[in-house]
XYZ file of C-alpha atoms in Angstrom:
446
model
C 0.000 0.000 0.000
C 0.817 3.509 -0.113
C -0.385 6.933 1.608
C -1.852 10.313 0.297
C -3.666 13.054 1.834
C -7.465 13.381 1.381
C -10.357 15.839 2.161
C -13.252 14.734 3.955
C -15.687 17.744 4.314
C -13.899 20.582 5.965
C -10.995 18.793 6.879
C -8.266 16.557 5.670
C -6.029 13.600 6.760
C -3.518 11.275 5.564
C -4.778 7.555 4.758
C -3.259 4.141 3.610
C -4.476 2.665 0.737
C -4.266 -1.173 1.124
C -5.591 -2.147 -2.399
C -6.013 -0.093 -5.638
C -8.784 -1.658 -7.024
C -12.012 -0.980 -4.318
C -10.316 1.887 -2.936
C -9.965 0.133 0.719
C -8.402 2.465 2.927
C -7.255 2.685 6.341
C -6.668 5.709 8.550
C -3.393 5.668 9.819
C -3.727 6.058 13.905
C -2.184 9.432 15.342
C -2.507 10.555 18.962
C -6.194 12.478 19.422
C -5.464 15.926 20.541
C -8.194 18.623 22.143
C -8.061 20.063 18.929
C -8.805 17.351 17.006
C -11.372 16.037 18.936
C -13.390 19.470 19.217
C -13.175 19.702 14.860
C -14.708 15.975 14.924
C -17.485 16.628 17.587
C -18.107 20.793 16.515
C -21.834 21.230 15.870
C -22.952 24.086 13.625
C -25.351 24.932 16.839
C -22.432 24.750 19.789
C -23.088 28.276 21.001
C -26.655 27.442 21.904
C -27.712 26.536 25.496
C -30.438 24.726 26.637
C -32.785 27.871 27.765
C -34.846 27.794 31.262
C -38.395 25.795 31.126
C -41.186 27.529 31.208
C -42.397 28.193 34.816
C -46.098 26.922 33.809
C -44.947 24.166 31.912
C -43.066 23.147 35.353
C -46.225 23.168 37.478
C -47.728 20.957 34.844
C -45.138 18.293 34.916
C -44.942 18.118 38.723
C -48.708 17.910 38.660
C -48.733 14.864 36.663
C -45.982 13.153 37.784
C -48.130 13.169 41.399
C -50.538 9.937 42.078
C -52.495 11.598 44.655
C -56.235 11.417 43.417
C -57.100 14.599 45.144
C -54.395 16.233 43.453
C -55.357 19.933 41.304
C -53.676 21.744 38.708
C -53.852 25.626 39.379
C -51.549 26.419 36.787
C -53.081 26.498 33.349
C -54.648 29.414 31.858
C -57.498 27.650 29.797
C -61.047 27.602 31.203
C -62.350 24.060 32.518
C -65.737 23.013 33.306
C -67.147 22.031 36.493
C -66.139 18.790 36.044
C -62.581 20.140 35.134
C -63.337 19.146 31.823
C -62.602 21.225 28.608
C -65.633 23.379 27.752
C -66.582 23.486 23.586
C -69.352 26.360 23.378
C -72.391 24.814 21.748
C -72.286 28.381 19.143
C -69.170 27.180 18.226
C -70.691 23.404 17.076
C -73.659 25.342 15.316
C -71.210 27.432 13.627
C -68.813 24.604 12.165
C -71.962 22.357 11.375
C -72.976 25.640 8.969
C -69.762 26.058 7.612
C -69.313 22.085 6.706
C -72.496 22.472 4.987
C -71.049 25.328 2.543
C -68.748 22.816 1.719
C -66.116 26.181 1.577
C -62.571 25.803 -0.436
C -59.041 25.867 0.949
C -58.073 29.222 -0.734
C -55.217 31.485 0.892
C -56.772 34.289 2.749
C -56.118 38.060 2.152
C -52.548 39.287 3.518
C -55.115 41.363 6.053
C -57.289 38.009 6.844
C -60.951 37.153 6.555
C -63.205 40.668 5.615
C -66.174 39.451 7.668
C -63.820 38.149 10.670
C -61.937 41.875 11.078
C -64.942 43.555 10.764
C -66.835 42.085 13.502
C -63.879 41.905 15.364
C -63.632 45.881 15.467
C -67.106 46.215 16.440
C -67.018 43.897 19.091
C -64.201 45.419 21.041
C -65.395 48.907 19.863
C -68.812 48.901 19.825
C -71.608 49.208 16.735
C -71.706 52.311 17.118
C -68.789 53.471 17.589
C -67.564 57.093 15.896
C -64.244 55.398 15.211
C -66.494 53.270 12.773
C -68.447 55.408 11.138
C -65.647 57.713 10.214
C -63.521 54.661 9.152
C -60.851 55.681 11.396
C -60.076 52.368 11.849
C -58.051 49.312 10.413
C -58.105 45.821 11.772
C -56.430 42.784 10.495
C -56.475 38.943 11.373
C -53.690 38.119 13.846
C -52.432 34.518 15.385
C -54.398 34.919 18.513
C -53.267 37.702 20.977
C -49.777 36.756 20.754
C -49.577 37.701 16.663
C -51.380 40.916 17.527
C -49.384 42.130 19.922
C -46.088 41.276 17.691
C -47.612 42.828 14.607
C -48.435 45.557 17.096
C -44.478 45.666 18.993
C -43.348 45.535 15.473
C -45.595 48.620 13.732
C -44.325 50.250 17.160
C -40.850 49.716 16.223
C -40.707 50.647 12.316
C -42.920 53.698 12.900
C -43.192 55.532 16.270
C -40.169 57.869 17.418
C -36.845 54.943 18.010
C -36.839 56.858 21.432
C -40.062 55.857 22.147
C -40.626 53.563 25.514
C -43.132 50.719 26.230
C -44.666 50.888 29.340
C -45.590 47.456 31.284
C -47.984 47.352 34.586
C -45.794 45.460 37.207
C -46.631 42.684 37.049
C -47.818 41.962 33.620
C -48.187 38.644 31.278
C -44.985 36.962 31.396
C -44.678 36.847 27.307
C -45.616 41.324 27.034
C -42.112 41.722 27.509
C -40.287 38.732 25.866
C -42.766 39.727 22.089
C -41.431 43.483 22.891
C -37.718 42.213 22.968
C -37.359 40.309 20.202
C -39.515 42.654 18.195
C -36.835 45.964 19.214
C -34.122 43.296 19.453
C -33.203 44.767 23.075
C -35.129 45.347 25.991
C -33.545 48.766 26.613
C -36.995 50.629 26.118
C -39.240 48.385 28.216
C -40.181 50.118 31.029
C -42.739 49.013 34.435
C -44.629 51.017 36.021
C -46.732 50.766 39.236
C -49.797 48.331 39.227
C -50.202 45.846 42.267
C -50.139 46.525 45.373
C -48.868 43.097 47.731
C -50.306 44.968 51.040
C -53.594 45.156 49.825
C -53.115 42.331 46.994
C -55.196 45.379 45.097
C -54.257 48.157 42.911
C -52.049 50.493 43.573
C -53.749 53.473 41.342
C -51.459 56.127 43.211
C -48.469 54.951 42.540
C -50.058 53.684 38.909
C -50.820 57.618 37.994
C -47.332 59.325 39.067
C -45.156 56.519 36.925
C -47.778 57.423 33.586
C -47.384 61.118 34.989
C -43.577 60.692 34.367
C -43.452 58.775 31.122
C -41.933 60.683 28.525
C -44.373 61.960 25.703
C -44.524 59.750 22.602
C -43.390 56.644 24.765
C -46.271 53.870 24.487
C -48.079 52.448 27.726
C -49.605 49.094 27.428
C -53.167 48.086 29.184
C -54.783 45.032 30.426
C -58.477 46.177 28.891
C -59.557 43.286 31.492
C -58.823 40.674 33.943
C -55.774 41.835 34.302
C -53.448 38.624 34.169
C -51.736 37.695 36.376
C -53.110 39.704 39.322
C -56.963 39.767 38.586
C -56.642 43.293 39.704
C -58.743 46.230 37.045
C -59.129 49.769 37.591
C -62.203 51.075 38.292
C -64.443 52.530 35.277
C -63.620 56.530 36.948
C -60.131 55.538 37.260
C -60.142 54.738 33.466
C -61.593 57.738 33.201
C -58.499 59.706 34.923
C -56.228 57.297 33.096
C -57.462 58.493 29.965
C -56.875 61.698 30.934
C -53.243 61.612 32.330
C -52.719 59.471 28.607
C -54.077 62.514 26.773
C -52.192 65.043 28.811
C -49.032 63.533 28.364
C -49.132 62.542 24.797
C -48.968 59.173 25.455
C -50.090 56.043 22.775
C -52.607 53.512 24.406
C -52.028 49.832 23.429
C -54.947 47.609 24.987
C -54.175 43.988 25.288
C -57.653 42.400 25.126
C -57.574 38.232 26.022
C -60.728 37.991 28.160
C -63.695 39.783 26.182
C -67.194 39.036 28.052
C -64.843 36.512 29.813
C -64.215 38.756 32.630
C -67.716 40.050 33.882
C -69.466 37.835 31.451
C -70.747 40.964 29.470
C -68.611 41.551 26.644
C -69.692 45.722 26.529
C -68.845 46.037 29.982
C -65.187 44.639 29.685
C -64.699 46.564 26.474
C -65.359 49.791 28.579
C -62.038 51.313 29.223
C -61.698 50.987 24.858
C -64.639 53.226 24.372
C -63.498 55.282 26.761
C -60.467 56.012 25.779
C -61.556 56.349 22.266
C -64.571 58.619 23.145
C -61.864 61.061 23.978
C -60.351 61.373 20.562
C -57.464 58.806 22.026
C -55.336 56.910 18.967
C -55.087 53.653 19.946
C -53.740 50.110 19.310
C -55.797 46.572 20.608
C -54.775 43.206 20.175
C -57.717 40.984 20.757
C -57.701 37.095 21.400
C -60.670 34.911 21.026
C -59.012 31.608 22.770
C -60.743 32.059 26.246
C -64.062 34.022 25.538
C -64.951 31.156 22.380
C -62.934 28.566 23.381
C -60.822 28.623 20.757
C -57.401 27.923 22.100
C -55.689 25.746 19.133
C -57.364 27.949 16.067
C -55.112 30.959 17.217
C -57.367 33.055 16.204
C -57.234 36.659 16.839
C -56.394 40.647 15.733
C -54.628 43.600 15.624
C -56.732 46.982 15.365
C -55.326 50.881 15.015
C -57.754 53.610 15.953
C -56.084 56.713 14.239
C -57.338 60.311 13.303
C -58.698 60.024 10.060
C -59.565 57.335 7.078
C -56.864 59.025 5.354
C -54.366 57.444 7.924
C -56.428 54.238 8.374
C -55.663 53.155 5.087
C -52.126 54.821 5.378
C -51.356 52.430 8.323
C -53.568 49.243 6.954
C -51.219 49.665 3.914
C -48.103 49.176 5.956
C -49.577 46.513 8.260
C -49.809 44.513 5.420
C -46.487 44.963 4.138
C -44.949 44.138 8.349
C -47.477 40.806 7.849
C -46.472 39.677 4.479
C -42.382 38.089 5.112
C -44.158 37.594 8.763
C -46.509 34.683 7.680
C -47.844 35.551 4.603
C -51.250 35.549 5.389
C -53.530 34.019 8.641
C -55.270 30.835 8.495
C -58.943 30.440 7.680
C -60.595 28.385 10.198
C -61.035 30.049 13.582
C -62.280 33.417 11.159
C -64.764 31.073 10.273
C -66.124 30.500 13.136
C -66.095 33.449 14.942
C -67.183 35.345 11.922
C -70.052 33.059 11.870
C -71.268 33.700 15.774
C -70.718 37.299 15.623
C -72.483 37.669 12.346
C -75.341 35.793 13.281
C -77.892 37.390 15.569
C -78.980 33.678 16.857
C -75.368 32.485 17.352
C -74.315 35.602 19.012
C -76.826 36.029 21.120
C -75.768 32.068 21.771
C -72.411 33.609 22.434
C -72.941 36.109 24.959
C -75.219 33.561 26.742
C -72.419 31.040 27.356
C -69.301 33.567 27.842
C -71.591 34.453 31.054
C -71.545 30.996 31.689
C -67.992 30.607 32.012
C -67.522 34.057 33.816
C -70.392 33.271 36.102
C -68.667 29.837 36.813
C -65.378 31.589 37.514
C -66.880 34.292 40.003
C -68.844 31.148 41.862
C -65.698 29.780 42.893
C -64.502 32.404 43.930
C -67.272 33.046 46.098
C -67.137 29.392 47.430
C -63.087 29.600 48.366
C -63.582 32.514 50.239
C -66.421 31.189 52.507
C -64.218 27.679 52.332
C -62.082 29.447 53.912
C -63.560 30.913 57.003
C -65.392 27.692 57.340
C -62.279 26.369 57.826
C -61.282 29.191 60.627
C -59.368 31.509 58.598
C -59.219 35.055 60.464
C -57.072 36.263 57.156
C -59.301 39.092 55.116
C -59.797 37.020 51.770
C -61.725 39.528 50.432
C -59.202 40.507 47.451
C -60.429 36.642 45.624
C -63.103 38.033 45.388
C -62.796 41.613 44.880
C -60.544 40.800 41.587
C -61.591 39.431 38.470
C -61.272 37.074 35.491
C -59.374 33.741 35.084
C -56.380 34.712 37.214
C -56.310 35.429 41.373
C -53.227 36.781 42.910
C -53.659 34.894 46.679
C -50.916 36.597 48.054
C -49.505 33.662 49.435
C -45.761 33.447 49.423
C -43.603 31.359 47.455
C -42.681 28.823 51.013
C -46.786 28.720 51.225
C -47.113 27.498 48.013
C -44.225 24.690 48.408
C -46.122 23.806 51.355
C -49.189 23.394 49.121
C -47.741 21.104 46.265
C -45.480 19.807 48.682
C -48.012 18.045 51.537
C -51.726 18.332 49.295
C -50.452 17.643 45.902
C -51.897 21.298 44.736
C -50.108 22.918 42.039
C -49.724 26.615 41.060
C -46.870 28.432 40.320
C -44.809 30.514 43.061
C -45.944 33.790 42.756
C -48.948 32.394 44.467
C -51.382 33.132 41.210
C -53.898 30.509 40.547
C -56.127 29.586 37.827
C -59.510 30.256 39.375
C -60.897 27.847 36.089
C -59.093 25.067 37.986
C -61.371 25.134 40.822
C -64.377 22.746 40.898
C -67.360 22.229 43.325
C -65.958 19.196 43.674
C -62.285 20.335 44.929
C -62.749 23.708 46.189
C -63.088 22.188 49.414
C -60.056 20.360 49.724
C -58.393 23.622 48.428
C -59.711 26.378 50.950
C -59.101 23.313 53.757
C -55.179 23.189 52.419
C -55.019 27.208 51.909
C -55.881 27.952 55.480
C -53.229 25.000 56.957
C -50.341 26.513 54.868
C -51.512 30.543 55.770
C -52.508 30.075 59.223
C -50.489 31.671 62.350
């Protein structure tokens, strides 16, 4: 035999050919050095590290992992029956029944979405009769869920308003607000907090709430919870979003509602869509991002929008133009289903007034068990002043409990939330809340 030198991708090494004819070769043996052994095992990716779980995600695992049969996950933000059981609205079955019947194509959608999904979309967070309406001072296009319309929205923010513009973020807020802000500015630099909850009262703190918007630069943007604020529970009242308004005006600030729990929250969808009409009743601008996964049920459809209430129709279609061209290398164009459906309800006087119906179901539900934890609790001989379950709102309660409480909870009654001590009220049953207000007053008492 004989040796040469040969490439083998990127790299090259010296072999023994043993016989001519079918190329056998053997690589002759040399000492493996760091070096060498870092080329052979280097991976295209090897700057990547494994990131941190998701906190939720955690409280899911742990919760079934357990084998305790009175065990309850507190953790997940999706609404559950009463038998802890996922909950399909019966407007949503009419709906797809009359859509299978059209016996509808598979055509791409418009870059902006469905026509007759947007447009009931705007009037449902802004009202029929709305002035922003009539004067087509509005634009609205089909988003994935809240999460797309808040990027579309971070990202509009970011090509268009002043680059020294902030973002203000109630503290706390949704754990993904400020991650979908980040990656759309690619830095966190101009994310800004400013006062919401107060842990004393496990209520709002409105005071300090008013002097941080007082302070906020004008220009900079200041995002809202429109309702059931998540994770505390905790809204302003209808006068303070009144004097919110006001501060927003007299500061030149830009409004951006976040609005997840539509008719959800109170279980009338006008009522939670108040502090909108408010703020656009005073000649506010304005940005929503709506999300129609908890108030229809619609969780896996991701089916939601992005809406900008400007000055004129003039800059509507100025800004719907642009929107457009953000959404096009973004995804193209939405999918069709869950516009379907929700276009169907809404535009149907039967199915929506199906709709409305059952959202008060589930909010009704929601505010029941709150009701029935609180007096669990003092059955139980708690002298702590619950009154803040019930005084909040919406999917999400802030207990106040501290992070060793909750331990205690998972730890010796198999009950899972995560550490902050929020808990997913749509966990609760009549058949558990029992066993949960008898375990919250062991781990809280003195």
């Amino acid at each position: 035999g004989y040796q040469r030198r040969v490439r083998w991708g990127k790299h090259s090494c010296k072999v023994r050919i043993l016989q001519r004819s079918n190329m056998q070769v053997q690589l002759i043996r040399r000492p493996l050095t760091k070096s060498r052994v870092c080329a052979r095992h280097q991976s295209y990716w090897a700057n990547v590290q494994k990131g941190p779980e998701d906190p939720i995600l955690g409280v899911t695992v742990a919760f079934n992992k357990d084998t305790n049969p009175k065990k309850i996950n507190l953790g997940v933000g999706a609404y559950r029956d009463d038998n802890g059981k996922p909950f399909i609205l019966s407007c949503v079955r009419e709906a797809e029944e009359r859509i299978f019947k059209k016996n509808l194509d598979h055509e791409y959608l418009p870059i902006g979405g469905l026509p007759a999904f947007t447009q009931v979309s705007a009037k449902l967070c802004l009202g029929e009769d709305s002035p922003a309406i009539h004067e087509k001072r509005y634009t609205t296009v089909q988003a994935l869920s809240g999460t797309g319309g808040l990027r579309i929205g971070a990202d509009f923010i970011n090509r268009f308003a002043p680059k020294t513009a902030n973002v203000w973020f109630p503290n706390p807020t949704w754990g993904n607000h400020q991650p979908i802000f980040t990656d759309a500015f690619h830095s966190s630099s101009r994310l800004k907090t400013y006062r919401y909850y107060d842990s004393k009262t496990c209520g709002l703190d409105f005071a300090g709430m008013a002097e941080d918007l007082k302070k906020a630069p004008a220009g900079d943007v200041v995002l809202f919870h429109t309702c059931a604020h998540n994770p505390t529970g905790v809204d302003p009242s209808l006068e303070q979003w009144k004097e919110l308004s006001k501060i927003v005006k007299d500061k030149k600030l830009f409004p951006f509602f976040d609005t997840a729990y539509q008719g959800f929250a109170s279980g009338d969808p006008a009522k939670d869509a108040a502090p909108i009409r408010i703020f656009v009743k005073d000649g506010h601008e304005l940005a929503i991002s709506q999300s129609f996964a908890k108030n229809f049920g619609l969780y896996g459809e991701r089916i939601g929008a992005f809406s900008l209430v400007v000055s004129s129709a003039e800059r509507a279609e100025a800004v719907e133009s642009q929107l457009k061209i953000l959404v096009r290398p973004m995804y193209s164009n939405p999918p069709v289903y869950g516009a379907r459906v929700v276009s169907t309800i809404l535009g149907d006087k039967e199915l929506s007034s199906l709709w409305e119906k059952e959202v008060k179901i589930m909010a009704d539900r929601i505010i029941t068990m709150r009701e029935k934890l609180v007096s669990g609790l003092k059955a139980n001989g708690s002298q702590k002043n619950w009154k803040h379950i019930t005084d909040q709102i919406g999917m999400f309660c802030y207990t106040g409990m501290t992070p060793e409480q909750v331990d205690r909870l998972s730890n010796e009654f198999s009950i899972y939330l995560t550490r902050n001590g929020r808990i997913s009220v749509a966990g609760v049953t009549s058949k558990n809340v029992d066993y949960l207000a008898q375990a919250m007053h062991q781990v809280t008492k003195v």
